[in-house]
Short mmCIF file of C-alpha atoms in Angstrom, two decimals:
data_model
loop_
_atom_site.label_atom_id
_atom_site.label_comp_id
_atom_site.label_asym_id
_atom_site.label_seq_id
_atom_site.Cartn_x
_atom_site.Cartn_y
_atom_site.Cartn_z
CA MET D 1 314.70 211.75 225.00
CA LEU D 2 314.81 209.59 222.21
CA PRO D 3 317.89 211.11 219.21
CA ARG D 4 316.44 212.91 216.04
CA ARG D 5 319.10 210.28 214.01
CA PRO D 6 319.63 211.46 209.67
CA LEU D 7 316.04 210.62 208.16
CA ALA D 8 316.94 207.74 206.51
CA TRP D 9 313.86 206.29 206.64
CA PRO D 10 313.41 203.51 203.66
CA ALA D 11 311.92 202.99 200.72
CA TRP D 12 309.30 200.42 202.28
CA LEU D 13 308.09 203.47 204.30
CA LEU D 14 307.94 206.57 201.65
CA ARG D 15 307.16 204.17 198.68
CA GLY D 16 303.73 204.97 197.14
CA ALA D 17 300.41 203.46 197.95
CA PRO D 18 299.11 200.59 195.82
CA GLY D 19 297.93 201.25 192.39
CA ALA D 20 300.35 204.21 192.12
CA ALA D 21 303.33 203.94 189.56
CA GLY D 22 305.92 202.38 190.89
CA SER D 23 304.26 201.25 194.55
CA TRP D 24 304.90 198.15 196.49
CA GLY D 25 305.50 195.61 192.92
CA ARG D 26 301.82 196.14 192.04
CA PRO D 27 301.79 196.29 188.32
CA VAL D 28 299.89 199.84 187.18
CA GLY D 29 297.98 200.77 184.43
CA PRO D 30 293.69 199.76 183.76
CA LEU D 31 294.52 196.66 183.67
CA ALA D 32 295.54 196.59 186.92
CA ARG D 33 293.93 198.37 188.10
CA ARG D 34 290.50 196.78 187.20
CA GLY D 35 292.75 193.96 188.90
CA CYS D 36 294.41 191.70 186.18
CA CYS D 37 297.50 190.87 184.86
CA SER D 38 298.87 191.31 181.68
CA ALA D 39 302.03 190.23 181.60
CA PRO D 40 303.01 187.14 179.46
CA GLY D 41 302.56 183.64 180.50
CA THR D 42 300.27 184.66 183.40
CA PRO D 43 297.32 181.57 183.75
CA GLU D 44 294.04 182.66 183.68
CA VAL D 45 292.55 182.97 186.42
CA PRO D 46 289.32 179.95 186.66
CA LEU D 47 286.27 180.43 186.42
CA THR D 48 284.10 181.19 189.86
CA ARG D 49 281.54 178.97 189.21
CA GLU D 50 284.25 176.03 188.42
CA ARG D 51 286.05 176.71 191.90
CA TYR D 52 283.46 177.67 194.19
CA PRO D 53 280.06 175.08 194.88
CA VAL D 54 277.82 178.17 193.19
CA ARG D 55 274.72 177.63 191.55
CA ARG D 56 273.37 179.61 189.66
CA LEU D 57 269.56 181.80 190.31
CA PRO D 58 267.30 181.98 187.13
CA PHE D 59 268.26 185.57 186.19
CA SER D 60 267.77 186.83 182.22
CA THR D 61 270.36 186.41 180.16
CA VAL D 62 271.18 189.81 177.92
CA SER D 63 269.41 190.11 174.22
CA LYS D 64 270.12 192.76 171.51
CA GLN D 65 267.33 194.01 172.62
CA ASP D 66 268.59 194.80 175.69
CA LEU D 67 271.98 195.21 174.67
CA ALA D 68 270.34 199.04 172.01
CA ALA D 69 267.76 199.58 175.01
CA PHE D 70 271.13 199.96 177.00
CA GLU D 71 272.33 202.06 174.00
CA ARG D 72 269.35 204.43 173.83
CA ILE D 73 270.32 204.61 177.63
CA VAL D 74 273.81 205.04 178.06
CA PRO D 75 275.32 206.40 173.87
CA GLY D 76 279.22 204.90 174.41
CA GLY D 77 278.97 203.50 176.98
CA VAL D 78 278.03 200.19 176.57
CA VAL D 79 281.34 197.67 175.92
CA THR D 80 280.59 194.35 174.97
CA ASP D 81 284.66 193.54 173.56
CA PRO D 82 285.39 190.92 175.48
CA GLU D 83 289.18 191.74 175.93
CA ALA D 84 288.21 194.98 177.46
CA LEU D 85 286.08 193.37 179.19
CA GLN D 86 288.19 190.47 180.22
CA ALA D 87 290.09 192.79 183.23
CA PRO D 88 286.58 193.69 184.68
CA ASN D 89 285.04 190.72 185.47
CA VAL D 90 288.80 189.42 187.75
CA ASP D 91 289.36 190.56 190.97
CA TRP D 92 292.41 192.60 192.49
CA LEU D 93 293.45 188.97 194.14
CA ARG D 94 293.12 186.93 190.91
CA THR D 95 291.17 183.83 191.80
CA LEU D 96 287.63 184.63 190.84
CA ARG D 97 286.78 185.55 187.77
CA GLY D 98 283.04 186.38 185.98
CA CYS D 99 281.74 185.89 182.47
CA SER D 100 279.71 189.48 182.57
CA LYS D 101 279.60 189.91 178.81
CA VAL D 102 278.89 193.35 178.72
CA LEU D 103 279.51 196.86 181.59
CA LEU D 104 277.75 199.83 181.32
CA ARG D 105 279.48 202.99 181.92
CA PRO D 106 276.71 204.88 183.12
CA ARG D 107 277.81 208.97 183.72
CA THR D 108 274.87 209.94 185.78
CA SER D 109 272.32 208.76 188.62
CA GLU D 110 269.50 208.87 186.21
CA GLU D 111 271.76 207.00 183.78
CA VAL D 112 271.71 204.81 186.73
CA SER D 113 268.36 204.47 187.88
CA HIS D 114 267.08 204.10 183.87
CA ILE D 115 269.47 200.54 183.40
CA LEU D 116 268.34 199.13 186.82
CA ARG D 117 264.53 200.17 185.90
CA HIS D 118 265.14 198.74 182.47
CA CYS D 119 267.06 195.14 184.30
CA HIS D 120 264.09 194.55 186.79
CA GLU D 121 261.53 194.38 184.58
CA ARG D 122 264.07 192.13 182.95
CA ASN D 123 265.45 190.03 185.36
CA LEU D 124 268.34 190.98 185.22
CA ALA D 125 271.58 190.95 187.11
CA VAL D 126 273.50 193.34 188.15
CA ASN D 127 276.46 193.88 189.41
CA PRO D 128 278.28 197.79 191.09
CA GLN D 129 281.62 197.95 190.52
CA GLY D 130 284.14 200.71 191.15
CA GLY D 131 287.94 200.87 191.08
CA ASN D 132 287.87 196.87 191.58
CA THR D 133 290.53 197.06 194.49
CA GLY D 134 287.69 194.70 196.53
CA MET D 135 289.49 191.76 198.40
CA VAL D 136 285.98 189.87 198.72
CA GLY D 137 285.23 189.11 195.42
CA GLY D 138 282.49 192.01 195.90
CA SER D 139 283.31 194.38 192.83
CA VAL D 140 283.86 191.96 190.22
CA PRO D 141 280.58 188.73 188.90
CA VAL D 142 280.17 185.29 189.86
CA PHE D 143 278.07 183.91 186.51
CA ASP D 144 276.99 186.69 183.79
CA GLU D 145 275.34 189.50 186.40
CA ILE D 146 276.08 193.26 184.09
CA ILE D 147 278.55 195.07 185.52
CA LEU D 148 277.41 198.72 185.88
CA SER D 149 280.99 200.49 186.14
CA THR D 150 280.71 203.82 188.34
CA ALA D 151 283.91 205.49 186.30
CA ARG D 152 282.80 208.36 184.40
CA MET D 153 280.67 209.12 187.89
CA ASN D 154 284.10 211.18 189.07
CA ARG D 155 282.67 214.97 189.49
CA VAL D 156 283.21 217.11 192.17
CA LEU D 157 279.69 218.90 192.98
CA SER D 158 280.02 220.95 195.69
CA PHE D 159 282.80 221.90 198.36
CA HIS D 160 282.16 224.11 200.87
CA SER D 161 285.05 226.17 202.93
CA VAL D 162 283.92 227.72 205.72
CA SER D 163 282.08 222.96 206.70
CA GLY D 164 283.84 221.48 205.43
CA ILE D 165 281.69 219.70 203.36
CA LEU D 166 282.54 218.20 200.20
CA VAL D 167 279.59 216.26 197.76
CA CYS D 168 281.00 214.27 194.43
CA GLN D 169 280.02 211.47 192.42
CA ALA D 170 280.53 207.79 193.62
CA GLY D 171 282.82 207.32 190.67
CA CYS D 172 285.86 210.07 192.35
CA VAL D 173 289.03 208.60 192.68
CA LEU D 174 289.61 209.22 196.43
CA GLU D 175 293.32 210.01 195.39
CA GLU D 176 291.90 212.82 193.54
CA LEU D 177 289.64 213.60 195.73
CA SER D 178 292.22 213.94 198.34
CA ARG D 179 294.17 216.00 195.79
CA TYR D 180 291.04 218.86 195.97
CA VAL D 181 290.79 218.51 199.23
CA GLU D 182 294.00 219.32 200.57
CA GLU D 183 294.20 222.07 197.36
CA ARG D 184 291.52 223.60 199.95
CA ASP D 185 293.02 222.83 202.77
CA PHE D 186 291.09 220.42 204.52
CA ILE D 187 291.51 216.84 203.54
CA MET D 188 289.72 213.28 203.19
CA PRO D 189 288.99 211.43 206.38
CA LEU D 190 289.88 208.51 204.66
CA ASP D 191 293.44 207.28 203.09
CA LEU D 192 293.71 203.95 201.95
CA GLY D 193 296.62 202.44 200.22
CA ALA D 194 294.20 201.49 197.51
CA LYS D 195 293.53 205.17 197.22
CA GLY D 196 295.12 206.05 193.67
CA SER D 197 292.05 203.59 191.90
CA CYS D 198 289.61 202.85 194.60
CA HIS D 199 286.13 205.10 194.20
CA ILE D 200 284.36 207.46 197.31
CA GLY D 201 281.31 205.19 196.29
CA GLY D 202 283.37 201.66 196.92
CA ASN D 203 284.42 203.07 200.86
CA VAL D 204 281.31 204.19 201.19
CA ALA D 205 279.33 200.88 200.45
CA THR D 206 282.29 198.90 202.04
CA ASN D 207 282.58 201.02 205.17
CA ALA D 208 286.62 201.28 204.70
CA GLY D 209 288.29 202.09 207.30
CA GLY D 210 291.64 203.02 206.41
CA LEU D 211 294.25 204.72 208.42
CA ARG D 212 292.90 207.47 210.00
CA PHE D 213 290.24 205.79 210.96
CA LEU D 214 291.84 206.85 214.75
CA ARG D 215 291.81 209.73 214.05
CA TYR D 216 288.55 210.79 212.70
CA GLY D 217 286.38 207.29 212.83
CA SER D 218 284.38 205.52 210.61
CA LEU D 219 282.54 206.53 207.67
CA HIS D 220 279.06 206.19 209.60
CA GLY D 221 280.28 208.87 211.35
CA THR D 222 282.06 211.41 208.29
CA VAL D 223 279.63 210.03 205.29
CA LEU D 224 276.61 212.79 206.08
CA GLY D 225 274.13 211.89 202.85
CA LEU D 226 273.80 209.57 200.11
CA GLU D 227 271.93 208.74 197.15
CA VAL D 228 271.67 205.59 196.00
CA VAL D 229 269.35 204.23 193.19
CA LEU D 230 267.64 200.87 194.63
CA ALA D 231 266.73 198.17 192.72
CA ASP D 232 263.52 198.90 190.71
CA GLY D 233 265.24 202.75 189.58
CA THR D 234 263.75 204.32 191.92
CA VAL D 235 266.09 207.35 193.14
CA LEU D 236 266.44 207.42 196.89
CA ASP D 237 267.33 211.28 198.00
CA CYS D 238 269.23 211.35 201.08
CA LEU D 239 272.03 213.88 200.05
CA THR D 240 271.39 215.75 202.95
CA SER D 241 274.67 217.87 203.92
CA LEU D 242 273.60 219.15 207.82
CA ARG D 243 275.80 217.10 210.80
CA LYS D 244 272.74 217.10 212.84
CA ASP D 245 269.13 215.44 211.76
CA ASN D 246 266.54 213.25 213.52
CA THR D 247 264.08 213.31 211.38
CA GLY D 248 262.99 210.03 211.87
CA TYR D 249 265.27 207.33 210.56
CA ASP D 250 268.68 207.81 209.02
CA LEU D 251 267.83 206.08 206.31
CA LYS D 252 272.05 206.19 204.88
CA GLN D 253 273.26 203.88 206.91
CA LEU D 254 271.59 201.26 205.36
CA PHE D 255 273.60 201.72 202.12
CA ILE D 256 276.88 202.04 204.40
CA GLY D 257 278.87 198.95 204.24
CA SER D 258 275.78 196.83 202.18
CA GLU D 259 278.47 196.51 198.99
CA GLY D 260 275.82 197.27 196.23
CA THR D 261 273.44 194.90 197.53
CA LEU D 262 270.38 197.35 198.41
CA GLY D 263 270.65 200.01 196.02
CA ILE D 264 273.46 201.49 194.32
CA ILE D 265 275.27 204.75 195.93
CA THR D 266 275.70 207.57 192.92
CA THR D 267 275.99 210.61 195.45
CA VAL D 268 278.66 211.06 198.90
CA SER D 269 278.33 213.94 200.64
CA ILE D 270 280.77 213.29 203.20
CA LEU D 271 282.74 216.34 205.65
CA CYS D 272 286.00 216.65 205.76
CA PRO D 273 288.38 216.98 207.90
CA PRO D 274 290.69 221.26 208.28
CA LYS D 275 294.11 220.20 206.92
CA PRO D 276 296.87 219.69 210.09
CA ARG D 277 299.75 221.68 209.45
CA ALA D 278 302.32 219.72 212.05
CA VAL D 279 302.59 215.83 210.85
CA ASN D 280 305.18 213.82 213.10
CA VAL D 281 306.24 210.19 212.69
CA ALA D 282 308.10 207.85 214.90
CA PHE D 283 309.26 204.35 213.93
CA LEU D 284 309.94 202.57 217.29
CA GLY D 285 311.52 199.52 218.49
CA CYS D 286 309.58 197.11 221.63
CA PRO D 287 310.83 194.43 222.99
CA GLY D 288 307.22 192.17 223.19
CA PHE D 289 303.33 192.84 222.41
CA ALA D 290 303.07 193.29 225.76
CA GLU D 291 305.26 196.99 225.50
CA VAL D 292 303.32 197.71 222.89
CA LEU D 293 300.06 197.15 224.31
CA GLN D 294 301.27 199.11 227.02
CA THR D 295 302.65 201.87 223.93
CA PHE D 296 299.67 202.40 222.60
CA SER D 297 297.77 203.05 225.97
CA THR D 298 300.29 205.33 226.85
CA CYS D 299 300.33 207.18 223.19
CA LYS D 300 295.72 208.47 223.34
CA GLY D 301 296.86 209.55 227.50
CA MET D 302 299.58 211.94 226.66
CA LEU D 303 299.87 212.61 223.26
CA GLY D 304 295.22 212.44 223.39
CA GLU D 305 293.81 214.57 220.26
CA ILE D 306 297.29 214.92 217.79
CA LEU D 307 297.41 211.43 217.97
CA SER D 308 296.81 209.89 213.49
CA ALA D 309 297.57 205.97 213.70
CA PHE D 310 299.02 203.76 215.54
CA GLU D 311 300.92 200.82 213.72
CA PHE D 312 302.89 198.01 214.44
CA MET D 313 304.81 195.22 213.09
CA ASP D 314 306.56 192.34 214.01
CA ALA D 315 310.20 191.10 213.77
CA VAL D 316 309.04 188.22 211.15
CA CYS D 317 307.69 191.17 208.46
CA MET D 318 310.63 193.13 208.64
CA GLN D 319 312.92 190.72 208.08
CA LEU D 320 310.59 189.45 204.81
CA VAL D 321 311.41 192.99 203.86
CA GLY D 322 314.99 192.64 204.17
CA ARG D 323 315.60 189.12 202.05
CA HIS D 324 312.65 190.17 199.92
CA LEU D 325 313.19 194.07 198.87
CA HIS D 326 317.09 194.71 200.73
CA LEU D 327 315.83 197.49 202.24
CA ALA D 328 317.11 198.05 205.83
CA SER D 329 315.17 198.77 208.96
CA PRO D 330 315.72 201.86 210.27
CA VAL D 331 315.79 201.38 214.47
CA GLN D 332 317.76 198.46 215.65
CA GLU D 333 316.65 194.88 215.59
CA SER D 334 313.11 194.00 217.97
CA PRO D 335 310.82 191.75 218.32
CA PHE D 336 308.10 194.40 217.53
CA TYR D 337 307.91 198.11 216.17
CA VAL D 338 305.74 200.67 216.52
CA LEU D 339 304.98 203.58 214.14
CA ILE D 340 302.99 206.33 215.50
CA GLU D 341 301.50 209.21 213.29
CA THR D 342 300.48 212.72 215.16
CA SER D 343 298.63 215.18 213.56
CA GLY D 344 297.72 218.93 214.70
CA SER D 345 297.74 222.53 213.96
CA ASN D 346 300.64 223.78 216.15
CA ALA D 347 304.35 222.37 215.09
CA GLY D 348 305.80 223.64 218.29
CA HIS D 349 303.10 222.15 220.24
CA ASP D 350 303.07 218.98 219.12
CA ALA D 351 306.93 218.56 218.82
CA GLU D 352 306.93 218.65 222.72
CA LYS D 353 303.84 216.80 223.41
CA LEU D 354 305.97 213.68 221.46
CA GLY D 355 309.19 214.22 223.09
CA HIS D 356 307.79 213.97 226.44
CA PHE D 357 306.23 210.89 225.09
CA LEU D 358 308.64 209.11 223.68
CA GLU D 359 310.79 210.25 226.37
CA HIS D 360 308.68 208.49 228.40
CA ALA D 361 308.57 205.43 226.47
CA LEU D 362 312.62 205.04 226.73
CA GLY D 363 313.35 206.31 229.92
CA SER D 364 310.26 203.05 231.01
CA GLY D 365 311.23 200.56 229.07
CA LEU D 366 308.58 200.55 226.50
CA VAL D 367 311.17 201.38 223.25
CA THR D 368 314.57 199.74 223.00
CA ASP D 369 315.57 202.10 219.56
CA GLY D 370 313.51 204.35 217.34
CA THR D 371 314.05 207.50 214.87
CA MET D 372 311.94 210.65 214.61
CA ALA D 373 310.65 212.23 210.95
CA THR D 374 308.87 215.05 210.42
CA ASP D 375 310.24 216.37 207.08
CA GLN D 376 306.86 216.21 204.91
CA ARG D 377 308.72 214.19 202.61
CA LYS D 378 309.56 212.01 205.00
CA VAL D 379 306.73 212.17 206.40
CA LYS D 380 303.78 210.32 203.71
CA VAL D 381 304.45 206.38 204.83
CA PRO D 382 301.10 204.20 203.43
CA CYS D 383 301.04 201.95 206.64
CA VAL D 384 299.99 198.71 205.31
CA LEU D 385 300.50 196.87 209.42
CA LEU D 386 298.46 196.42 212.38
CA ALA D 387 296.41 199.21 213.52
CA GLY D 388 295.55 200.95 216.55
CA ASP D 389 291.85 199.81 216.39
CA GLY D 390 291.49 196.79 216.73
CA ASN D 391 291.81 195.88 213.24
CA LEU D 392 294.28 191.98 212.32
CA HIS D 393 296.04 191.71 208.93
CA LEU D 394 296.29 188.71 208.56
CA ASN D 395 298.33 187.62 205.35
CA VAL D 396 298.54 184.18 204.26
CA THR D 397 301.34 183.74 201.28
CA ALA D 398 301.69 181.71 198.08
CA GLU D 399 302.86 180.23 194.94
CA ALA D 400 299.87 179.12 194.51
CA PHE D 401 296.20 179.72 195.25
CA SER D 402 295.81 175.87 197.43
CA PRO D 403 292.95 174.69 198.54
CA SER D 404 293.98 172.09 200.72
CA LEU D 405 295.65 175.39 202.68
CA LEU D 406 292.86 177.52 202.68
CA ALA D 407 290.49 174.04 204.14
CA ALA D 408 293.93 174.10 206.92
CA LEU D 409 293.05 178.11 207.78
CA GLU D 410 288.89 178.24 207.73
CA PRO D 411 287.08 177.59 209.67
CA HIS D 412 289.97 177.66 212.30
CA VAL D 413 290.91 181.88 212.21
CA TYR D 414 286.81 182.79 211.55
CA GLU D 415 285.78 179.64 214.87
CA TRP D 416 289.12 182.17 217.04
CA THR D 417 288.58 185.22 216.04
CA ALA D 418 284.22 184.49 216.83
CA GLY D 419 286.07 182.51 220.51
CA GLN D 420 287.46 186.37 220.76
CA GLN D 421 283.80 188.36 220.06
CA GLY D 422 285.67 189.33 216.94
CA SER D 423 284.61 190.02 213.48
CA VAL D 424 284.90 188.24 210.39
CA SER D 425 285.84 191.21 209.00
CA ALA D 426 286.50 194.99 210.02
CA GLU D 427 287.88 195.82 206.85
CA HIS D 428 287.07 194.68 203.11
CA GLY D 429 283.37 193.97 203.58
CA VAL D 430 282.11 190.39 203.42
CA GLY D 431 281.88 190.12 199.48
CA PHE D 432 281.28 187.03 197.84
CA ARG D 433 284.52 184.73 199.40
CA LYS D 434 283.25 185.90 203.34
CA ARG D 435 279.26 185.40 203.12
CA ASP D 436 278.76 181.79 204.20
CA VAL D 437 281.10 183.12 206.99
CA LEU D 438 278.54 185.38 208.63
CA GLY D 439 277.28 183.67 211.39
CA TYR D 440 280.40 183.38 213.13
CA SER D 441 279.75 187.44 213.68
CA LYS D 442 275.96 188.30 213.24
CA PRO D 443 273.30 185.50 215.29
CA PRO D 444 270.70 184.66 213.51
CA GLY D 445 267.77 187.40 214.29
CA ALA D 446 270.53 189.56 213.16
CA LEU D 447 271.00 187.34 209.73
CA GLN D 448 267.47 187.31 209.18
CA LEU D 449 266.20 191.00 209.79
CA MET D 450 269.91 191.57 207.15
CA GLN D 451 267.60 188.82 204.43
CA GLN D 452 263.85 190.19 205.31
CA LEU D 453 265.91 194.10 204.46
CA LYS D 454 267.46 192.91 201.70
CA ALA D 455 263.70 190.41 200.00
CA LEU D 456 262.13 194.50 200.69
CA LEU D 457 264.48 196.86 198.95
CA ASP D 458 265.19 194.01 196.42
CA PRO D 459 263.02 191.72 195.98
CA LYS D 460 264.71 190.04 193.06
CA GLY D 461 267.16 189.44 194.43
CA ILE D 462 269.26 191.55 190.99
CA LEU D 463 271.73 193.74 193.14
CA ASN D 464 275.20 191.51 193.55
CA PRO D 465 273.83 188.75 194.04
CA TYR D 466 275.93 186.33 195.79
CA LYS D 467 277.30 188.00 197.95
CA THR D 468 277.49 189.61 201.62
CA LEU D 469 273.71 187.01 202.44
CA PRO D 470 274.77 184.23 203.70
CA SER D 471 273.76 181.49 200.59
CA GLN D 472 270.04 179.92 200.89
CA ALA D 473 270.23 176.42 200.36
#
C-alpha cells in the first residue's frame, strides 16, 4: 500500500483560490476583482476598437435625458465617474478595454426590467457584468455599451434544508454562497478558482464547469430554474424548484451559456448536494501519459461514486512551479503528476477504497510515487491543473501581448481541436475573443439557428453585442 508520508504539501497546493487575498500572486481588492491593475507604471490597456477589427453598430449614445431616467429607476445606482469606470471597462487579462461612460447598479429584477425597457426604446446597447472574471472578453464593453452590474443583486431568497434547493439573486458571489450552504451541511455543485469574485449569474450565463464537474455535472443539470429579463424588459419567470417538469420546452436551457446575449439572468434556483463528510486527496507521480489515462480509467472503476476530482499536470509545469515559486514537489520527479480527490459520507469506507486503489496503482506500475492528505486543512486544494472531464487548459505566457505569437497559435490550435471533434471552448464561453471561431465547433445549420434565436429574443441586438455569435458581414 502507498506509504502515508508526513503531509508536507507545498504551498502552491494549499493557497486560496484566485480572487482571495494573497492567492496565486494575483492582486486583490475591488480594482483587481474587476480586472484592472492599479500598480504605478502599469501601461494602459489599448482600446478594443483599436486592437481588433471591429465596427460599432448603429446604437444610440447615452444622453443627459437617459441619465436622468436611469437615476429615477435606480436612485444612487448610476455611476459616471471616469475613475470608477476604469476597472469595469477592462477585462481580467488586461487585453480588452471598452469606453463605457455609464455603469448601472440595480438591486431588483424590476429595476433591471425598467432599465432594459428604456434601453430597448432608445436603442441603447447594454453589457451585463457580474464579477468580471471571464477570460474571453464577454463581460466588458467593446465600445460605449452601458454596463449593467449585478453586484448589488446579492440576496439569498430561500434555501430548503431537505431538498437542498437554493434560490438567490444573480449577483451573489460564489464563495459566499458556498459558505452559506456549507453552514447548512450542503455544498454548491460548482467550485471555481475565481470563486471569491465571480457571481452565480455569470457562472450560469457562461455555463461554468469548474472543479466539481466530474462529480456533479454541468449547470445544465443542477440549475432548476431561472428568472431572466429579456431585451424589451419582459420578465421571464422560469424560476421553478421542481427537479422533474416535462411541461413543454425547457426554456431556461436557452440562457445557460448564452453569455447575456439573449436575456439578463436575475435569479437562480440551483440544486445543492449534501456536504461530504469525508474528503481525501492523493498526489501521485506517473511514468507516462498512457499511465495517466489508465490511472483515470482505474479510478473510475475502483472508486466509483466517491471520485470527485481527477487532475493532471506534466513535468514542465512542475519545473516552472519550482523555478518561479521556489516550491518543491511533494513526490519524486516524474514525467506526469495526478491529483485525485474523493468525497463521501463514510470516512472508513472511503479510506479503504482509496487505499485499495493506490495499492493496485502502485503495484501495477501505473504510479511510481505519491502522498496522501486526509487533514481537512490540507485537503482544500484549488486545482489549476488539467481536468479528468476532458477539458484541456492551454496556457501560453509572454511578457506582453504579441500579435505575431497569437497569429502563430491561431487558427492552428482551433483547426487541430476541430480535427479531434473537440470544442474551441469548454470552460469560459465564447465572449468577444472566440466568436469568429465558433464555426470550428458548430455546423452552419446550428449557427444559423443561433442567429435566429438571437433575432427573435433581441431583435435590436442591444444585449451584449459583439459577443458569442460570429460577426455579420
